[in-house]
């Protein structure tokens, strides 16, 4: 595993009001030549919006949008659109995110889904389609869509605290067979809560999935899973030790200390680039050889 020497790859820009305080938890996809990074940004008003940056090699940022590419639009998300996770599905980019609102006495968060055509995405015409609430009214986070249908159905990971869960759909609107398939482990780095990071990667051996786990000390780390290709609820392998845990200053010190939290990864020539937020404050990247993430034979 290698942390990119140039981390963090994205930091807040104080002169941009919407991203002046924190940029973190980024989604990533490779479409066309570039890696596209969609990150959560918090500015002066404390509200999360989604920013955009792109990179020809996954590390060096050569473009960054001066304005958000996605922002709260209705009263279920007026306190923010958080933690984007994007999946390329046929010719569409589908984005799951956490919609946040607040009443007098509580915060209400739930998963929201939207999409944009790959053509509009690539030409940066941010014409997002309808925003859907797959689990309306249910407190839920960490939604991420599989890049293809399994057994004719869409499959989404999500987290009903503290478990990692699945749900299935025929049309992306109505979701059913909502259930937990993986629980936190006792006496482990992932003993408190778990949730998916970026979209699963399909390999001959199964679906490779990066996930986050939280310990009782509130340390956020990342681990890896290998899931059955035909039935992703079957766990073939779960890493004993984390694949990334906060060590560097940019992971240990910030708004939420001791946090590495990922919403996206891309596979480039047998290397997986994992994008993650450091301490809920900056965007970073770490690289793994595919082999090091696979179970030892
Ligand atoms: C989770 C999410 C993430 C955040 C993490 C650590 O519940 O809210 O956005 O990075 O907590 O604060």
mmCIF file of N, CA and C in Angstrom, residues 123-202:
data_model
loop_
_atom_site.group_PDB
_atom_site.id
_atom_site.type_symbol
_atom_site.label_atom_id
_atom_site.label_comp_id
_atom_site.label_asym_id
_atom_site.label_seq_id
_atom_site.Cartn_x
_atom_site.Cartn_y
_atom_site.Cartn_z
ATOM 1 N N UNK A 123 -19.315 16.270 -20.509
ATOM 2 C CA UNK A 123 -19.241 17.639 -21.045
ATOM 3 C C UNK A 123 -19.550 18.675 -19.953
ATOM 4 N N UNK A 124 -19.656 18.187 -18.721
ATOM 5 C CA UNK A 124 -19.860 19.048 -17.539
ATOM 6 C C UNK A 124 -21.097 19.927 -17.635
ATOM 7 N N UNK A 125 -22.130 19.333 -18.215
ATOM 8 C CA UNK A 125 -23.456 19.957 -18.188
ATOM 9 C C UNK A 125 -24.140 19.279 -17.014
ATOM 10 N N UNK A 126 -24.164 19.917 -15.897
ATOM 11 C CA UNK A 126 -24.586 19.216 -14.674
ATOM 12 C C UNK A 126 -26.114 19.119 -14.601
ATOM 13 N N UNK A 127 -26.685 18.417 -15.584
ATOM 14 C CA UNK A 127 -28.149 18.262 -15.651
ATOM 15 C C UNK A 127 -28.557 16.978 -14.949
ATOM 16 N N UNK A 128 -28.656 17.065 -13.654
ATOM 17 C CA UNK A 128 -28.993 15.894 -12.852
ATOM 18 C C UNK A 128 -30.475 15.567 -13.008
ATOM 19 N N UNK A 129 -30.791 14.290 -13.023
ATOM 20 C CA UNK A 129 -32.185 13.853 -13.096
ATOM 21 C C UNK A 129 -32.847 13.930 -11.722
ATOM 22 N N UNK A 130 -34.074 13.466 -11.695
ATOM 23 C CA UNK A 130 -34.886 13.464 -10.479
ATOM 24 C C UNK A 130 -34.120 12.904 -9.267
ATOM 25 N N UNK A 131 -34.401 13.448 -8.104
ATOM 26 C CA UNK A 131 -33.781 12.952 -6.868
ATOM 27 C C UNK A 131 -34.770 12.016 -6.175
ATOM 28 N N UNK A 132 -34.338 10.805 -5.930
ATOM 29 C CA UNK A 132 -35.236 9.796 -5.339
ATOM 30 C C UNK A 132 -34.803 9.497 -3.914
ATOM 31 N N UNK A 133 -35.764 9.083 -3.095
ATOM 32 C CA UNK A 133 -35.441 8.647 -1.734
ATOM 33 C C UNK A 133 -35.798 7.159 -1.627
ATOM 34 N N UNK A 134 -34.816 6.284 -1.814
ATOM 35 C CA UNK A 134 -35.108 4.845 -1.842
ATOM 36 C C UNK A 134 -35.690 4.315 -0.529
ATOM 37 N N UNK A 135 -35.313 4.911 0.589
ATOM 38 C CA UNK A 135 -35.790 4.417 1.900
ATOM 39 C C UNK A 135 -36.388 5.601 2.641
ATOM 40 N N UNK A 136 -37.420 6.167 2.062
ATOM 41 C CA UNK A 136 -37.964 7.432 2.556
ATOM 42 C C UNK A 136 -38.266 7.403 4.055
ATOM 43 N N UNK A 137 -37.715 8.370 4.755
ATOM 44 C CA UNK A 137 -37.997 8.502 6.178
ATOM 45 C C UNK A 137 -37.171 7.590 7.066
ATOM 46 N N UNK A 138 -36.331 6.757 6.463
ATOM 47 C CA UNK A 138 -35.536 5.830 7.283
ATOM 48 C C UNK A 138 -34.118 6.355 7.407
ATOM 49 N N UNK A 139 -33.633 6.395 8.636
ATOM 50 C CA UNK A 139 -32.265 6.876 8.873
ATOM 51 C C UNK A 139 -31.271 5.888 8.300
ATOM 52 N N UNK A 140 -30.573 6.312 7.292
ATOM 53 C CA UNK A 140 -29.729 5.387 6.555
ATOM 54 C C UNK A 140 -28.620 6.185 5.878
ATOM 55 N N UNK A 141 -27.461 5.537 5.664
ATOM 56 C CA UNK A 141 -26.309 6.202 5.040
ATOM 57 C C UNK A 141 -25.548 5.203 4.199
ATOM 58 N N UNK A 142 -24.440 5.654 3.633
ATOM 59 C CA UNK A 142 -23.492 4.763 2.947
ATOM 60 C C UNK A 142 -24.152 3.967 1.829
ATOM 61 N N UNK A 143 -24.996 4.624 1.030
ATOM 62 C CA UNK A 143 -25.616 3.962 -0.123
ATOM 63 C C UNK A 143 -24.624 3.887 -1.269
ATOM 64 N N UNK A 144 -24.525 2.716 -1.883
ATOM 65 C CA UNK A 144 -23.684 2.586 -3.079
ATOM 66 C C UNK A 144 -24.256 1.507 -3.989
ATOM 67 N N UNK A 145 -24.409 1.872 -5.264
ATOM 68 C CA UNK A 145 -25.052 0.976 -6.228
ATOM 69 C C UNK A 145 -24.017 0.089 -6.914
ATOM 70 N N UNK A 146 -24.355 -1.186 -7.103
ATOM 71 C CA UNK A 146 -23.510 -2.093 -7.889
ATOM 72 C C UNK A 146 -23.483 -1.639 -9.354
ATOM 73 N N UNK A 147 -22.364 -1.874 -10.038
ATOM 74 C CA UNK A 147 -22.259 -1.407 -11.436
ATOM 75 C C UNK A 147 -23.000 -2.274 -12.437
ATOM 76 N N UNK A 148 -23.601 -3.363 -11.983
ATOM 77 C CA UNK A 148 -24.450 -4.120 -12.911
ATOM 78 C C UNK A 148 -25.538 -4.846 -12.135
ATOM 79 N N UNK A 149 -26.562 -5.313 -12.878
ATOM 80 C CA UNK A 149 -27.641 -6.027 -12.197
ATOM 81 C C UNK A 149 -27.173 -7.430 -11.844
ATOM 82 N N UNK A 150 -27.696 -7.952 -10.739
ATOM 83 C CA UNK A 150 -27.417 -9.329 -10.360
ATOM 84 C C UNK A 150 -28.765 -10.036 -10.421
ATOM 85 N N UNK A 151 -28.805 -11.113 -11.171
ATOM 86 C CA UNK A 151 -30.059 -11.852 -11.284
ATOM 87 C C UNK A 151 -31.213 -10.934 -11.738
ATOM 88 N N UNK A 152 -30.905 -10.025 -12.623
ATOM 89 C CA UNK A 152 -31.931 -9.120 -13.169
ATOM 90 C C UNK A 152 -32.335 -7.961 -12.265
ATOM 91 N N UNK A 153 -31.654 -7.800 -11.124
ATOM 92 C CA UNK A 153 -32.061 -6.733 -10.187
ATOM 93 C C UNK A 153 -30.907 -5.772 -9.886
ATOM 94 N N UNK A 154 -31.270 -4.524 -9.677
ATOM 95 C CA UNK A 154 -30.286 -3.579 -9.131
ATOM 96 C C UNK A 154 -30.001 -3.969 -7.691
ATOM 97 N N UNK A 155 -28.777 -3.737 -7.281
ATOM 98 C CA UNK A 155 -28.397 -4.067 -5.902
ATOM 99 C C UNK A 155 -27.700 -2.851 -5.283
ATOM 100 N N UNK A 156 -28.113 -2.499 -4.108
ATOM 101 C CA UNK A 156 -27.471 -1.381 -3.407
ATOM 102 C C UNK A 156 -27.005 -1.839 -2.030
ATOM 103 N N UNK A 157 -25.804 -1.384 -1.665
ATOM 104 C CA UNK A 157 -25.391 -1.493 -0.261
ATOM 105 C C UNK A 157 -25.887 -0.259 0.466
ATOM 106 N N UNK A 158 -26.166 -0.393 1.739
ATOM 107 C CA UNK A 158 -26.520 0.749 2.565
ATOM 108 C C UNK A 158 -26.256 0.352 4.007
ATOM 109 N N UNK A 159 -26.403 1.301 4.910
ATOM 110 C CA UNK A 159 -26.113 0.973 6.307
ATOM 111 C C UNK A 159 -27.238 1.393 7.234
ATOM 112 N N UNK A 160 -27.906 0.389 7.767
ATOM 113 C CA UNK A 160 -28.834 0.646 8.864
ATOM 114 C C UNK A 160 -27.985 0.381 10.094
ATOM 115 N N UNK A 161 -27.694 1.413 10.832
ATOM 116 C CA UNK A 161 -26.699 1.324 11.886
ATOM 117 C C UNK A 161 -26.952 0.124 12.794
ATOM 118 N N UNK A 162 -25.945 -0.691 13.100
ATOM 119 C CA UNK A 162 -24.540 -0.537 12.726
ATOM 120 C C UNK A 162 -24.101 -1.477 11.603
ATOM 121 N N UNK A 163 -25.064 -2.112 10.900
ATOM 122 C CA UNK A 163 -24.711 -3.184 9.955
ATOM 123 C C UNK A 163 -24.558 -2.699 8.519
ATOM 124 N N UNK A 164 -23.875 -3.515 7.736
ATOM 125 C CA UNK A 164 -23.844 -3.291 6.293
ATOM 126 C C UNK A 164 -24.999 -4.102 5.716
ATOM 127 N N UNK A 165 -25.832 -3.462 4.899
ATOM 128 C CA UNK A 165 -27.071 -4.074 4.430
ATOM 129 C C UNK A 165 -27.127 -4.070 2.907
ATOM 130 N N UNK A 166 -28.069 -4.856 2.366
ATOM 131 C CA UNK A 166 -28.333 -4.846 0.925
ATOM 132 C C UNK A 166 -29.793 -4.465 0.707
ATOM 133 N N UNK A 167 -30.113 -4.112 -0.527
ATOM 134 C CA UNK A 167 -31.503 -3.905 -0.951
ATOM 135 C C UNK A 167 -31.518 -4.136 -2.452
ATOM 136 N N UNK A 168 -32.655 -4.563 -2.963
ATOM 137 C CA UNK A 168 -32.783 -4.878 -4.387
ATOM 138 C C UNK A 168 -33.886 -4.035 -4.994
ATOM 139 N N UNK A 169 -33.796 -3.816 -6.324
ATOM 140 C CA UNK A 169 -34.823 -3.017 -6.993
ATOM 141 C C UNK A 169 -34.927 -3.413 -8.467
ATOM 142 N N UNK A 170 -36.121 -3.221 -9.030
ATOM 143 C CA UNK A 170 -36.290 -3.454 -10.466
ATOM 144 C C UNK A 170 -36.187 -2.152 -11.248
ATOM 145 N N UNK A 171 -36.387 -1.027 -10.547
ATOM 146 C CA UNK A 171 -36.502 0.245 -11.279
ATOM 147 C C UNK A 171 -35.772 1.410 -10.604
ATOM 148 N N UNK A 172 -34.980 1.128 -9.577
ATOM 149 C CA UNK A 172 -34.253 2.141 -8.794
ATOM 150 C C UNK A 172 -35.182 2.993 -7.913
ATOM 151 N N UNK A 173 -36.488 2.726 -7.997
ATOM 152 C CA UNK A 173 -37.424 3.541 -7.198
ATOM 153 C C UNK A 173 -37.910 2.796 -5.972
ATOM 154 N N UNK A 174 -38.401 1.586 -6.208
ATOM 155 C CA UNK A 174 -38.919 0.801 -5.085
ATOM 156 C C UNK A 174 -37.874 -0.239 -4.718
ATOM 157 N N UNK A 175 -37.506 -0.289 -3.463
ATOM 158 C CA UNK A 175 -36.452 -1.201 -3.002
ATOM 159 C C UNK A 175 -37.042 -2.238 -2.052
ATOM 160 N N UNK A 176 -36.601 -3.476 -2.183
ATOM 161 C CA UNK A 176 -37.165 -4.553 -1.364
ATOM 162 C C UNK A 176 -36.052 -5.514 -0.935
ATOM 163 N N UNK A 177 -36.432 -6.548 -0.177
ATOM 164 C CA UNK A 177 -35.445 -7.493 0.383
ATOM 165 C C UNK A 177 -34.325 -6.741 1.104
ATOM 166 N N UNK A 178 -34.763 -5.784 1.914
ATOM 167 C CA UNK A 178 -33.817 -4.942 2.639
ATOM 168 C C UNK A 178 -33.337 -5.718 3.852
ATOM 169 N N UNK A 179 -32.054 -6.042 3.901
ATOM 170 C CA UNK A 179 -31.590 -6.824 5.053
ATOM 171 C C UNK A 179 -30.103 -6.636 5.318
ATOM 172 N N UNK A 180 -29.737 -6.943 6.540
ATOM 173 C CA UNK A 180 -28.327 -6.874 6.929
ATOM 174 C C UNK A 180 -27.613 -8.122 6.422
ATOM 175 N N UNK A 181 -26.389 -7.964 5.916
ATOM 176 C CA UNK A 181 -25.627 -9.173 5.572
ATOM 177 C C UNK A 181 -24.264 -9.205 6.258
ATOM 178 N N UNK A 182 -23.908 -8.126 6.934
ATOM 179 C CA UNK A 182 -22.626 -8.144 7.646
ATOM 180 C C UNK A 182 -22.710 -7.259 8.887
ATOM 181 N N UNK A 183 -22.219 -7.799 9.997
ATOM 182 C CA UNK A 183 -22.311 -7.089 11.269
ATOM 183 C C UNK A 183 -20.921 -6.649 11.726
ATOM 184 N N UNK A 184 -20.846 -5.661 12.599
ATOM 185 C CA UNK A 184 -19.557 -5.346 13.223
ATOM 186 C C UNK A 184 -19.008 -6.586 13.936
ATOM 187 N N UNK A 185 -17.684 -6.649 14.105
ATOM 188 C CA UNK A 185 -17.054 -7.802 14.765
ATOM 189 C C UNK A 185 -16.607 -7.412 16.154
ATOM 190 N N UNK A 186 -16.813 -8.289 17.102
ATOM 191 C CA UNK A 186 -16.393 -7.944 18.462
ATOM 192 C C UNK A 186 -14.867 -7.914 18.557
ATOM 193 N N UNK A 187 -14.383 -7.081 19.464
ATOM 194 C CA UNK A 187 -12.949 -6.944 19.756
ATOM 195 C C UNK A 187 -12.120 -6.699 18.504
ATOM 196 N N UNK A 188 -12.653 -5.874 17.609
ATOM 197 C CA UNK A 188 -11.927 -5.646 16.363
ATOM 198 C C UNK A 188 -11.942 -4.163 16.020
ATOM 199 N N UNK A 189 -11.156 -3.782 15.004
ATOM 200 C CA UNK A 189 -11.117 -2.396 14.533
ATOM 201 C C UNK A 189 -12.470 -1.977 13.955
ATOM 202 N N UNK A 190 -13.328 -2.964 13.597
ATOM 203 C CA UNK A 190 -14.643 -2.655 13.017
ATOM 204 C C UNK A 190 -15.765 -3.138 13.937
ATOM 205 N N UNK A 191 -15.583 -2.901 15.268
ATOM 206 C CA UNK A 191 -16.530 -3.467 16.246
ATOM 207 C C UNK A 191 -17.784 -2.615 16.462
ATOM 208 N N UNK A 192 -17.768 -1.340 16.012
ATOM 209 C CA UNK A 192 -18.911 -0.488 16.348
ATOM 210 C C UNK A 192 -19.883 -0.346 15.174
ATOM 211 N N UNK A 193 -19.376 0.171 14.036
ATOM 212 C CA UNK A 193 -20.248 0.366 12.874
ATOM 213 C C UNK A 193 -19.456 0.043 11.623
ATOM 214 N N UNK A 194 -20.165 -0.381 10.594
ATOM 215 C CA UNK A 194 -19.509 -0.646 9.306
ATOM 216 C C UNK A 194 -20.376 -0.119 8.166
ATOM 217 N N UNK A 195 -19.742 0.170 7.024
ATOM 218 C CA UNK A 195 -20.497 0.621 5.849
ATOM 219 C C UNK A 195 -19.615 0.549 4.619
ATOM 220 N N UNK A 196 -20.251 0.451 3.440
ATOM 221 C CA UNK A 196 -19.486 0.345 2.198
ATOM 222 C C UNK A 196 -18.755 1.652 1.895
ATOM 223 N N UNK A 197 -17.608 1.518 1.219
ATOM 224 C CA UNK A 197 -16.889 2.707 0.733
ATOM 225 C C UNK A 197 -17.367 2.959 -0.697
ATOM 226 N N UNK A 198 -16.516 2.705 -1.707
ATOM 227 C CA UNK A 198 -16.934 2.942 -3.098
ATOM 228 C C UNK A 198 -17.625 1.739 -3.705
ATOM 229 N N UNK A 199 -18.019 1.837 -4.982
ATOM 230 C CA UNK A 199 -18.704 0.728 -5.655
ATOM 231 C C UNK A 199 -17.817 -0.512 -5.748
ATOM 232 N N UNK A 200 -18.425 -1.696 -5.672
ATOM 233 C CA UNK A 200 -17.689 -2.953 -5.777
ATOM 234 C C UNK A 200 -16.998 -3.090 -7.131
ATOM 235 N N UNK A 201 -15.885 -3.787 -7.131
ATOM 236 C CA UNK A 201 -15.131 -4.041 -8.373
ATOM 237 C C UNK A 201 -15.306 -5.511 -8.730
ATOM 238 N N UNK A 202 -15.731 -5.777 -9.964
ATOM 239 C CA UNK A 202 -15.972 -7.170 -10.359
ATOM 240 C C UNK A 202 -14.681 -7.827 -10.850
#
